[in-house]
Amino acid sequence: MSFIPEVAVILQFAVATYLIAITPGPDMTLFVGRALSEGRRAGFACMLGTFTGIVVHTMLVSVGLSALIVAAPQAFMALKIVGAGYLVWLAWQALRNGSAFSPETVKRAPRSLFQNWATGVGINLLNPKIVLFFMTFLPQFVSAHEPHAPGKLFFLGMLFIVLSLPLAVPMVVAADKFAGLLRKSPRVTRIVDYLFAGVFSALALKMLAAQAR
């Protein structure tokens, strides 16, 4: 099947995805915080909403970047260089400012499952950092001269969701313990920050090394 990347690429992608998935961010903050304040069903609804947003991002990246690859390979290379700089900036922000994890713990009137799902979709689609993240993350695992780029980009986007589920689901199930650990243990949170910085720095170097070949 031409849309499935090589095993080595999938393994690299899986490692990067798992490190990214454990890194606190807006999506995790939303569904873990909502699970704390309104229960697991609300948390799962928000989680499904954020994954729905990822599907949309993946489709847009697959279509847009594939067209760019065909029309202007040089522009695609330039995008990857800019993306490498953005990833370095993300790594620096993680080390400088620390984790963005600050779950909501205030009790509120329960929202409907649809409202929670829609909130998850909205926070994912309207976050420009997530848009830029997918524009820079997925292309690293697809060659600029790849004839089956659309299929491979979409496959990797869906694989990102599949690989994230085993981590996201337990976070919602055990939201109170997980959030409490991060709030009470700055050392654990800081380790997550260093993992975040490390994986994005490595991906940025991989990008730049590809330009030199």
C-alpha atoms as an extended CHARMM CRD file, in Angstrom:
* protein
*
       213  EXT
         1         1  MET       CA              0.0000000000        0.0000000000        0.0000000000  PROA      1               0.0000000000
         2         2  SER       CA              1.6960000000        3.1360000000       -1.2580000000  PROA      2               0.0000000000
         3         3  PHE       CA              0.1990000000        5.4400000000        1.3900000000  PROA      3               0.0000000000
         4         4  ILE       CA              1.9130000000        3.6130000000        4.2820000000  PROA      4               0.0000000000
         5         5  PRO       CA              5.4160000000        4.9380000000        5.0920000000  PROA      5               0.0000000000
         6         6  GLU       CA              8.3850000000        2.6640000000        5.7020000000  PROA      6               0.0000000000
         7         7  VAL       CA              8.6300000000        0.8790000000        9.0530000000  PROA      7               0.0000000000
         8         8  ALA       CA             11.6090000000        2.9970000000       10.1110000000  PROA      8               0.0000000000
         9         9  VAL       CA              9.6460000000        6.1940000000        9.4450000000  PROA      9               0.0000000000
        10        10  ILE       CA              6.6510000000        4.8960000000       11.4090000000  PROA      10              0.0000000000
        11        11  LEU       CA              8.8710000000        4.0150000000       14.3830000000  PROA      11              0.0000000000
        12        12  GLN       CA             10.4370000000        7.4980000000       14.3780000000  PROA      12              0.0000000000
        13        13  PHE       CA              6.9960000000        9.0430000000       14.0880000000  PROA      13              0.0000000000
        14        14  ALA       CA              5.6870000000        6.9010000000       16.9690000000  PROA      14              0.0000000000
        15        15  VAL       CA              8.5060000000        7.9480000000       19.3050000000  PROA      15              0.0000000000
        16        16  ALA       CA              7.9760000000       11.6270000000       18.4830000000  PROA      16              0.0000000000
        17        17  THR       CA              4.2020000000       11.2810000000       18.8750000000  PROA      17              0.0000000000
        18        18  TYR       CA              4.4320000000        9.6520000000       22.3060000000  PROA      18              0.0000000000
        19        19  LEU       CA              6.7670000000       12.3360000000       23.5960000000  PROA      19              0.0000000000
        20        20  ILE       CA              4.4940000000       15.0380000000       22.2160000000  PROA      20              0.0000000000
        21        21  ALA       CA              1.3590000000       13.3430000000       23.5650000000  PROA      21              0.0000000000
        22        22  ILE       CA              2.6340000000       13.4700000000       27.1590000000  PROA      22              0.0000000000
        23        23  THR       CA              3.4980000000       17.1450000000       26.8500000000  PROA      23              0.0000000000
        24        24  PRO       CA              0.8980000000       19.3810000000       28.5260000000  PROA      24              0.0000000000
        25        25  GLY       CA             -0.7810000000       21.7660000000       26.1110000000  PROA      25              0.0000000000
        26        26  PRO       CA             -4.1360000000       23.4330000000       25.3600000000  PROA      26              0.0000000000
        27        27  ASP       CA             -5.9070000000       20.2300000000       24.2920000000  PROA      27              0.0000000000
        28        28  MET       CA             -4.7310000000       18.2140000000       27.2940000000  PROA      28              0.0000000000
        29        29  THR       CA             -5.5200000000       21.0980000000       29.6070000000  PROA      29              0.0000000000
        30        30  LEU       CA             -9.0680000000       21.1930000000       28.2500000000  PROA      30              0.0000000000
        31        31  PHE       CA            -10.0690000000       17.5520000000       28.4310000000  PROA      31              0.0000000000
        32        32  VAL       CA             -8.2630000000       16.7530000000       31.6810000000  PROA      32              0.0000000000
        33        33  GLY       CA             -9.5830000000       19.9190000000       33.2980000000  PROA      33              0.0000000000
        34        34  ARG       CA            -13.1230000000       19.2290000000       32.0740000000  PROA      34              0.0000000000
        35        35  ALA       CA            -12.8850000000       15.6620000000       33.4040000000  PROA      35              0.0000000000
        36        36  LEU       CA            -11.9410000000       17.0950000000       36.8000000000  PROA      36              0.0000000000
        37        37  SER       CA            -14.7520000000       19.6320000000       36.8830000000  PROA      37              0.0000000000
        38        38  GLU       CA            -17.5610000000       17.7510000000       35.1090000000  PROA      38              0.0000000000
        39        39  GLY       CA            -16.6320000000       14.0880000000       35.0650000000  PROA      39              0.0000000000
        40        40  ARG       CA            -15.1460000000       11.5500000000       32.6990000000  PROA      40              0.0000000000
        41        41  ARG       CA            -17.9010000000       11.7710000000       30.0640000000  PROA      41              0.0000000000
        42        42  ALA       CA            -17.2460000000       15.4840000000       29.6530000000  PROA      42              0.0000000000
        43        43  GLY       CA            -13.5210000000       14.8130000000       29.4340000000  PROA      43              0.0000000000
        44        44  PHE       CA            -13.9750000000       12.1570000000       26.7770000000  PROA      44              0.0000000000
        45        45  ALA       CA            -16.3120000000       14.4320000000       24.7950000000  PROA      45              0.0000000000
        46        46  CYS       CA            -13.6860000000       17.1870000000       24.7880000000  PROA      46              0.0000000000
        47        47  MET       CA            -10.9970000000       14.6780000000       23.8450000000  PROA      47              0.0000000000
        48        48  LEU       CA            -13.0360000000       13.4490000000       20.8700000000  PROA      48              0.0000000000
        49        49  GLY       CA            -13.5720000000       17.0700000000       19.8730000000  PROA      49              0.0000000000
        50        50  THR       CA             -9.8420000000       17.7750000000       19.8110000000  PROA      50              0.0000000000
        51        51  PHE       CA             -9.2290000000       14.6180000000       17.7760000000  PROA      51              0.0000000000
        52        52  THR       CA            -11.9150000000       15.7470000000       15.3380000000  PROA      52              0.0000000000
        53        53  GLY       CA             -9.9720000000       18.9720000000       14.9330000000  PROA      53              0.0000000000
        54        54  ILE       CA             -6.8120000000       16.9630000000       14.2430000000  PROA      54              0.0000000000
        55        55  VAL       CA             -8.6180000000       15.0960000000       11.4440000000  PROA      55              0.0000000000
        56        56  VAL       CA             -9.5310000000       18.4370000000        9.8560000000  PROA      56              0.0000000000
        57        57  HSD       CA             -5.9660000000       19.7430000000       10.2140000000  PROA      57              0.0000000000
        58        58  THR       CA             -4.6040000000       16.5410000000        8.6810000000  PROA      58              0.0000000000
        59        59  MET       CA             -6.9150000000       16.8070000000        5.6680000000  PROA      59              0.0000000000
        60        60  LEU       CA             -5.9460000000       20.4350000000        5.0870000000  PROA      60              0.0000000000
        61        61  VAL       CA             -2.2490000000       19.6760000000        5.4260000000  PROA      61              0.0000000000
        62        62  SER       CA             -2.5360000000       16.6640000000        3.1000000000  PROA      62              0.0000000000
        63        63  VAL       CA             -4.2510000000       18.6780000000        0.3760000000  PROA      63              0.0000000000
        64        64  GLY       CA             -2.3680000000       21.9530000000        0.8110000000  PROA      64              0.0000000000
        65        65  LEU       CA              1.1350000000       20.6050000000        1.2440000000  PROA      65              0.0000000000
        66        66  SER       CA              0.6690000000       18.0490000000       -1.5000000000  PROA      66              0.0000000000
        67        67  ALA       CA             -0.3060000000       20.7940000000       -3.9170000000  PROA      67              0.0000000000
        68        68  LEU       CA              2.7240000000       22.7770000000       -2.8030000000  PROA      68              0.0000000000
        69        69  ILE       CA              5.0100000000       19.7840000000       -3.3400000000  PROA      69              0.0000000000
        70        70  VAL       CA              3.7410000000       19.3920000000       -6.8890000000  PROA      70              0.0000000000
        71        71  ALA       CA              3.6930000000       23.0930000000       -7.7580000000  PROA      71              0.0000000000
        72        72  ALA       CA              6.8280000000       24.3410000000       -6.0320000000  PROA      72              0.0000000000
        73        73  PRO       CA              9.2200000000       21.8830000000       -4.3580000000  PROA      73              0.0000000000
        74        74  GLN       CA             11.5230000000       24.7960000000       -3.4700000000  PROA      74              0.0000000000
        75        75  ALA       CA              8.7050000000       26.4790000000       -1.5650000000  PROA      75              0.0000000000
        76        76  PHE       CA              8.0850000000       23.2410000000        0.2910000000  PROA      76              0.0000000000
        77        77  MET       CA             11.7550000000       23.1210000000        1.2620000000  PROA      77              0.0000000000
        78        78  ALA       CA             11.5530000000       26.7330000000        2.4540000000  PROA      78              0.0000000000
        79        79  LEU       CA              8.5040000000       25.8420000000        4.5600000000  PROA      79              0.0000000000
        80        80  LYS       CA             10.4350000000       23.0300000000        6.2100000000  PROA      80              0.0000000000
        81        81  ILE       CA             13.3110000000       25.3960000000        7.0190000000  PROA      81              0.0000000000
        82        82  VAL       CA             10.8870000000       27.8880000000        8.5650000000  PROA      82              0.0000000000
        83        83  GLY       CA              9.2730000000       24.9780000000       10.4000000000  PROA      83              0.0000000000
        84        84  ALA       CA             12.6240000000       23.9440000000       11.8510000000  PROA      84              0.0000000000
        85        85  GLY       CA             13.0420000000       27.4480000000       13.2540000000  PROA      85              0.0000000000
        86        86  TYR       CA              9.5440000000       27.2990000000       14.7400000000  PROA      86              0.0000000000
        87        87  LEU       CA             10.2800000000       23.9680000000       16.4100000000  PROA      87              0.0000000000
        88        88  VAL       CA             13.4500000000       25.3930000000       17.9470000000  PROA      88              0.0000000000
        89        89  TRP       CA             11.3890000000       28.3070000000       19.2440000000  PROA      89              0.0000000000
        90        90  LEU       CA              8.8870000000       25.8760000000       20.8020000000  PROA      90              0.0000000000
        91        91  ALA       CA             11.7460000000       24.0350000000       22.4950000000  PROA      91              0.0000000000
        92        92  TRP       CA             13.1410000000       27.3060000000       23.8550000000  PROA      92              0.0000000000
        93        93  GLN       CA              9.7210000000       28.3700000000       25.1430000000  PROA      93              0.0000000000
        94        94  ALA       CA              9.3270000000       25.0580000000       26.9700000000  PROA      94              0.0000000000
        95        95  LEU       CA             12.6510000000       25.5420000000       28.7450000000  PROA      95              0.0000000000
        96        96  ARG       CA             12.1510000000       29.2450000000       29.3930000000  PROA      96              0.0000000000
        97        97  ASN       CA              8.5080000000       29.3960000000       30.4460000000  PROA      97              0.0000000000
        98        98  GLY       CA              7.8520000000       25.8420000000       31.5910000000  PROA      98              0.0000000000
        99        99  SER       CA              4.7080000000       23.7890000000       31.2350000000  PROA      99              0.0000000000
       100       100  ALA       CA              1.4160000000       25.3310000000       30.2090000000  PROA      100             0.0000000000
       101       101  PHE       CA             -0.5410000000       22.7430000000       32.2120000000  PROA      101             0.0000000000
       102       102  SER       CA             -3.0630000000       24.4760000000       34.4580000000  PROA      102             0.0000000000
       103       103  PRO       CA             -6.2380000000       22.3820000000       34.6580000000  PROA      103             0.0000000000
       104       104  GLU       CA             -9.5200000000       23.9360000000       35.6460000000  PROA      104             0.0000000000
       105       105  THR       CA            -10.6870000000       22.6170000000       39.0110000000  PROA      105             0.0000000000
       106       106  VAL       CA            -13.6040000000       24.9460000000       39.7750000000  PROA      106             0.0000000000
       107       107  LYS       CA            -16.9290000000       23.1220000000       39.8200000000  PROA      107             0.0000000000
       108       108  ARG       CA            -19.4270000000       24.3850000000       37.2270000000  PROA      108             0.0000000000
       109       109  ALA       CA            -22.8650000000       23.4700000000       35.9390000000  PROA      109             0.0000000000
       110       110  PRO       CA            -22.4350000000       20.4490000000       33.6240000000  PROA      110             0.0000000000
       111       111  ARG       CA            -22.4330000000       21.1310000000       29.8860000000  PROA      111             0.0000000000
       112       112  SER       CA            -23.9800000000       18.7630000000       27.3330000000  PROA      112             0.0000000000
       113       113  LEU       CA            -21.7580000000       16.2040000000       25.6130000000  PROA      113             0.0000000000
       114       114  PHE       CA            -22.2170000000       18.1080000000       22.3470000000  PROA      114             0.0000000000
       115       115  GLN       CA            -21.1240000000       21.3590000000       23.9750000000  PROA      115             0.0000000000
       116       116  ASN       CA            -18.0200000000       19.6840000000       25.3410000000  PROA      116             0.0000000000
       117       117  TRP       CA            -17.2760000000       18.0880000000       21.9620000000  PROA      117             0.0000000000
       118       118  ALA       CA            -17.7510000000       21.4180000000       20.1860000000  PROA      118             0.0000000000
       119       119  THR       CA            -15.4530000000       23.1100000000       22.6810000000  PROA      119             0.0000000000
       120       120  GLY       CA            -12.7760000000       20.5260000000       21.9090000000  PROA      120             0.0000000000
       121       121  VAL       CA            -13.1730000000       21.0750000000       18.1670000000  PROA      121             0.0000000000
       122       122  GLY       CA            -13.0560000000       24.8390000000       18.5780000000  PROA      122             0.0000000000
       123       123  ILE       CA             -9.9980000000       25.0090000000       20.8070000000  PROA      123             0.0000000000
       124       124  ASN       CA             -8.1340000000       22.7670000000       18.3600000000  PROA      124             0.0000000000
       125       125  LEU       CA             -9.1660000000       24.4210000000       15.0840000000  PROA      125             0.0000000000
       126       126  LEU       CA             -8.8210000000       28.0030000000       16.3290000000  PROA      126             0.0000000000
       127       127  ASN       CA             -5.3780000000       27.5740000000       17.8520000000  PROA      127             0.0000000000
       128       128  PRO       CA             -2.8360000000       28.9390000000       15.3150000000  PROA      128             0.0000000000
       129       129  LYS       CA             -0.0420000000       27.0880000000       17.1000000000  PROA      129             0.0000000000
       130       130  ILE       CA             -1.7250000000       23.7610000000       16.3500000000  PROA      130             0.0000000000
       131       131  VAL       CA             -2.1650000000       24.7450000000       12.6950000000  PROA      131             0.0000000000
       132       132  LEU       CA              1.5210000000       25.6070000000       12.4200000000  PROA      132             0.0000000000
       133       133  PHE       CA              2.4550000000       22.5180000000       14.4140000000  PROA      133             0.0000000000
       134       134  PHE       CA              0.8240000000       20.1670000000       11.9070000000  PROA      134             0.0000000000
       135       135  MET       CA              2.2580000000       22.1610000000        9.0210000000  PROA      135             0.0000000000
       136       136  THR       CA              5.7420000000       21.5800000000       10.4520000000  PROA      136             0.0000000000
       137       137  PHE       CA              5.4710000000       18.1820000000       12.1410000000  PROA      137             0.0000000000
       138       138  LEU       CA              3.9040000000       15.9070000000        9.5130000000  PROA      138             0.0000000000
       139       139  PRO       CA              6.0880000000       16.9920000000        6.5360000000  PROA      139             0.0000000000
       140       140  GLN       CA              9.2340000000       15.8820000000        8.3400000000  PROA      140             0.0000000000
       141       141  PHE       CA              8.2550000000       12.2780000000        7.7210000000  PROA      141             0.0000000000
       142       142  VAL       CA              7.4230000000       12.6610000000        4.0200000000  PROA      142             0.0000000000
       143       143  SER       CA              9.9400000000       13.3720000000        1.2590000000  PROA      143             0.0000000000
       144       144  ALA       CA              9.4630000000       16.5260000000       -0.8180000000  PROA      144             0.0000000000
       145       145  HSD       CA              9.6390000000       14.2960000000       -3.9070000000  PROA      145             0.0000000000
       146       146  GLU       CA              7.1950000000       11.6890000000       -2.5910000000  PROA      146             0.0000000000
       147       147  PRO       CA              4.5820000000       10.8960000000       -5.3050000000  PROA      147             0.0000000000
       148       148  HSD       CA              2.1520000000        9.5170000000       -2.7100000000  PROA      148             0.0000000000
       149       149  ALA       CA              2.4940000000       12.4510000000       -0.3050000000  PROA      149             0.0000000000
       150       150  PRO       CA             -1.2600000000       13.0750000000        0.2400000000  PROA      150             0.0000000000
       151       151  GLY       CA             -1.9150000000        9.5170000000        1.3480000000  PROA      151             0.0000000000
       152       152  LYS       CA              1.1480000000        9.3440000000        3.5630000000  PROA      152             0.0000000000
       153       153  LEU       CA              0.4220000000       12.6850000000        5.2380000000  PROA      153             0.0000000000
       154       154  PHE       CA             -3.1560000000       11.6190000000        5.9510000000  PROA      154             0.0000000000
       155       155  PHE       CA             -2.0200000000        8.2090000000        7.2010000000  PROA      155             0.0000000000
       156       156  LEU       CA              0.4280000000        9.8300000000        9.6120000000  PROA      156             0.0000000000
       157       157  GLY       CA             -2.2230000000       12.2540000000       10.8650000000  PROA      157             0.0000000000
       158       158  MET       CA             -4.5830000000        9.3700000000       11.6420000000  PROA      158             0.0000000000
       159       159  LEU       CA             -1.7210000000        7.4070000000       13.1870000000  PROA      159             0.0000000000
       160       160  PHE       CA             -1.0650000000       10.3930000000       15.4560000000  PROA      160             0.0000000000
       161       161  ILE       CA             -4.5940000000        9.9930000000       16.8580000000  PROA      161             0.0000000000
       162       162  VAL       CA             -4.3080000000        6.2130000000       17.2300000000  PROA      162             0.0000000000
       163       163  LEU       CA             -0.9880000000        6.5010000000       19.0530000000  PROA      163             0.0000000000
       164       164  SER       CA             -2.2790000000        9.3120000000       21.2810000000  PROA      164             0.0000000000
       165       165  LEU       CA             -5.3480000000        7.3890000000       22.4670000000  PROA      165             0.0000000000
       166       166  PRO       CA             -3.5330000000        4.9880000000       24.8600000000  PROA      166             0.0000000000
       167       167  LEU       CA             -2.1460000000        8.0410000000       26.6520000000  PROA      167             0.0000000000
       168       168  ALA       CA             -5.1230000000       10.3910000000       26.4150000000  PROA      168             0.0000000000
       169       169  VAL       CA             -7.7450000000        7.9140000000       27.6690000000  PROA      169             0.0000000000
       170       170  PRO       CA             -5.9420000000        7.0530000000       30.9400000000  PROA      170             0.0000000000
       171       171  MET       CA             -5.3760000000       10.7750000000       31.5120000000  PROA      171             0.0000000000
       172       172  VAL       CA             -9.1160000000       11.3550000000       31.4890000000  PROA      172             0.0000000000
       173       173  VAL       CA             -9.8380000000        8.2580000000       33.5770000000  PROA      173             0.0000000000
       174       174  ALA       CA             -7.2950000000        9.2460000000       36.2150000000  PROA      174             0.0000000000
       175       175  ALA       CA             -7.4820000000       13.0130000000       35.7140000000  PROA      175             0.0000000000
       176       176  ASP       CA             -7.4730000000       13.8930000000       39.3830000000  PROA      176             0.0000000000
       177       177  LYS       CA             -4.3400000000       11.8650000000       40.1510000000  PROA      177             0.0000000000
       178       178  PHE       CA             -2.5010000000       13.0070000000       37.0320000000  PROA      178             0.0000000000
       179       179  ALA       CA             -3.2860000000       16.6780000000       37.5360000000  PROA      179             0.0000000000
       180       180  GLY       CA             -2.4420000000       16.4650000000       41.2110000000  PROA      180             0.0000000000
       181       181  LEU       CA              0.9440000000       14.9430000000       40.4090000000  PROA      181             0.0000000000
       182       182  LEU       CA              1.8500000000       17.7500000000       38.0180000000  PROA      182             0.0000000000
       183       183  ARG       CA              0.6420000000       20.4510000000       40.3890000000  PROA      183             0.0000000000
       184       184  LYS       CA              2.4530000000       19.0400000000       43.4200000000  PROA      184             0.0000000000
       185       185  SER       CA              5.6480000000       17.8520000000       41.7020000000  PROA      185             0.0000000000
       186       186  PRO       CA              7.4760000000       20.6380000000       39.8510000000  PROA      186             0.0000000000
       187       187  ARG       CA             10.2820000000       18.1760000000       39.1120000000  PROA      187             0.0000000000
       188       188  VAL       CA              7.9300000000       15.8890000000       37.1530000000  PROA      188             0.0000000000
       189       189  THR       CA              6.5340000000       18.8440000000       35.2350000000  PROA      189             0.0000000000
       190       190  ARG       CA             10.0550000000       20.0550000000       34.4660000000  PROA      190             0.0000000000
       191       191  ILE       CA             11.0300000000       16.6220000000       33.1240000000  PROA      191             0.0000000000
       192       192  VAL       CA              8.0850000000       16.8640000000       30.7420000000  PROA      192             0.0000000000
       193       193  ASP       CA              9.3220000000       20.2950000000       29.6490000000  PROA      193             0.0000000000
       194       194  TYR       CA             12.7940000000       18.9130000000       28.8780000000  PROA      194             0.0000000000
       195       195  LEU       CA             11.2690000000       16.0190000000       26.9210000000  PROA      195             0.0000000000
       196       196  PHE       CA              9.2380000000       18.5520000000       24.9470000000  PROA      196             0.0000000000
       197       197  ALA       CA             12.2890000000       20.6850000000       24.2130000000  PROA      197             0.0000000000
       198       198  GLY       CA             14.3980000000       17.6610000000       23.3410000000  PROA      198             0.0000000000
       199       199  VAL       CA             12.0070000000       16.1110000000       20.8430000000  PROA      199             0.0000000000
       200       200  PHE       CA             11.3710000000       19.3800000000       19.0030000000  PROA      200             0.0000000000
       201       201  SER       CA             15.0750000000       20.2370000000       18.9030000000  PROA      201             0.0000000000
       202       202  ALA       CA             15.8160000000       16.8070000000       17.4410000000  PROA      202             0.0000000000
       203       203  LEU       CA             13.0700000000       17.1950000000       14.8500000000  PROA      203             0.0000000000
       204       204  ALA       CA             14.3740000000       20.6420000000       13.8970000000  PROA      204             0.0000000000
       205       205  LEU       CA             17.8850000000       19.2340000000       13.4020000000  PROA      205             0.0000000000
       206       206  LYS       CA             16.4210000000       16.4240000000       11.2910000000  PROA      206             0.0000000000
       207       207  MET       CA             14.7210000000       19.0340000000        9.1240000000  PROA      207             0.0000000000
       208       208  LEU       CA             17.8560000000       21.1050000000        8.6450000000  PROA      208             0.0000000000
       209       209  ALA       CA             19.9900000000       18.0380000000        7.9420000000  PROA      209             0.0000000000
       210       210  ALA       CA             17.5820000000       17.0360000000        5.1950000000  PROA      210             0.0000000000
       211       211  GLN       CA             18.1390000000       20.4080000000        3.4840000000  PROA      211             0.0000000000
       212       212  ALA       CA             21.9130000000       19.8220000000        3.3670000000  PROA      212             0.0000000000
       213       213  ARG       CA             21.6430000000       16.5540000000        1.4620000000  PROA      213             0.0000000000
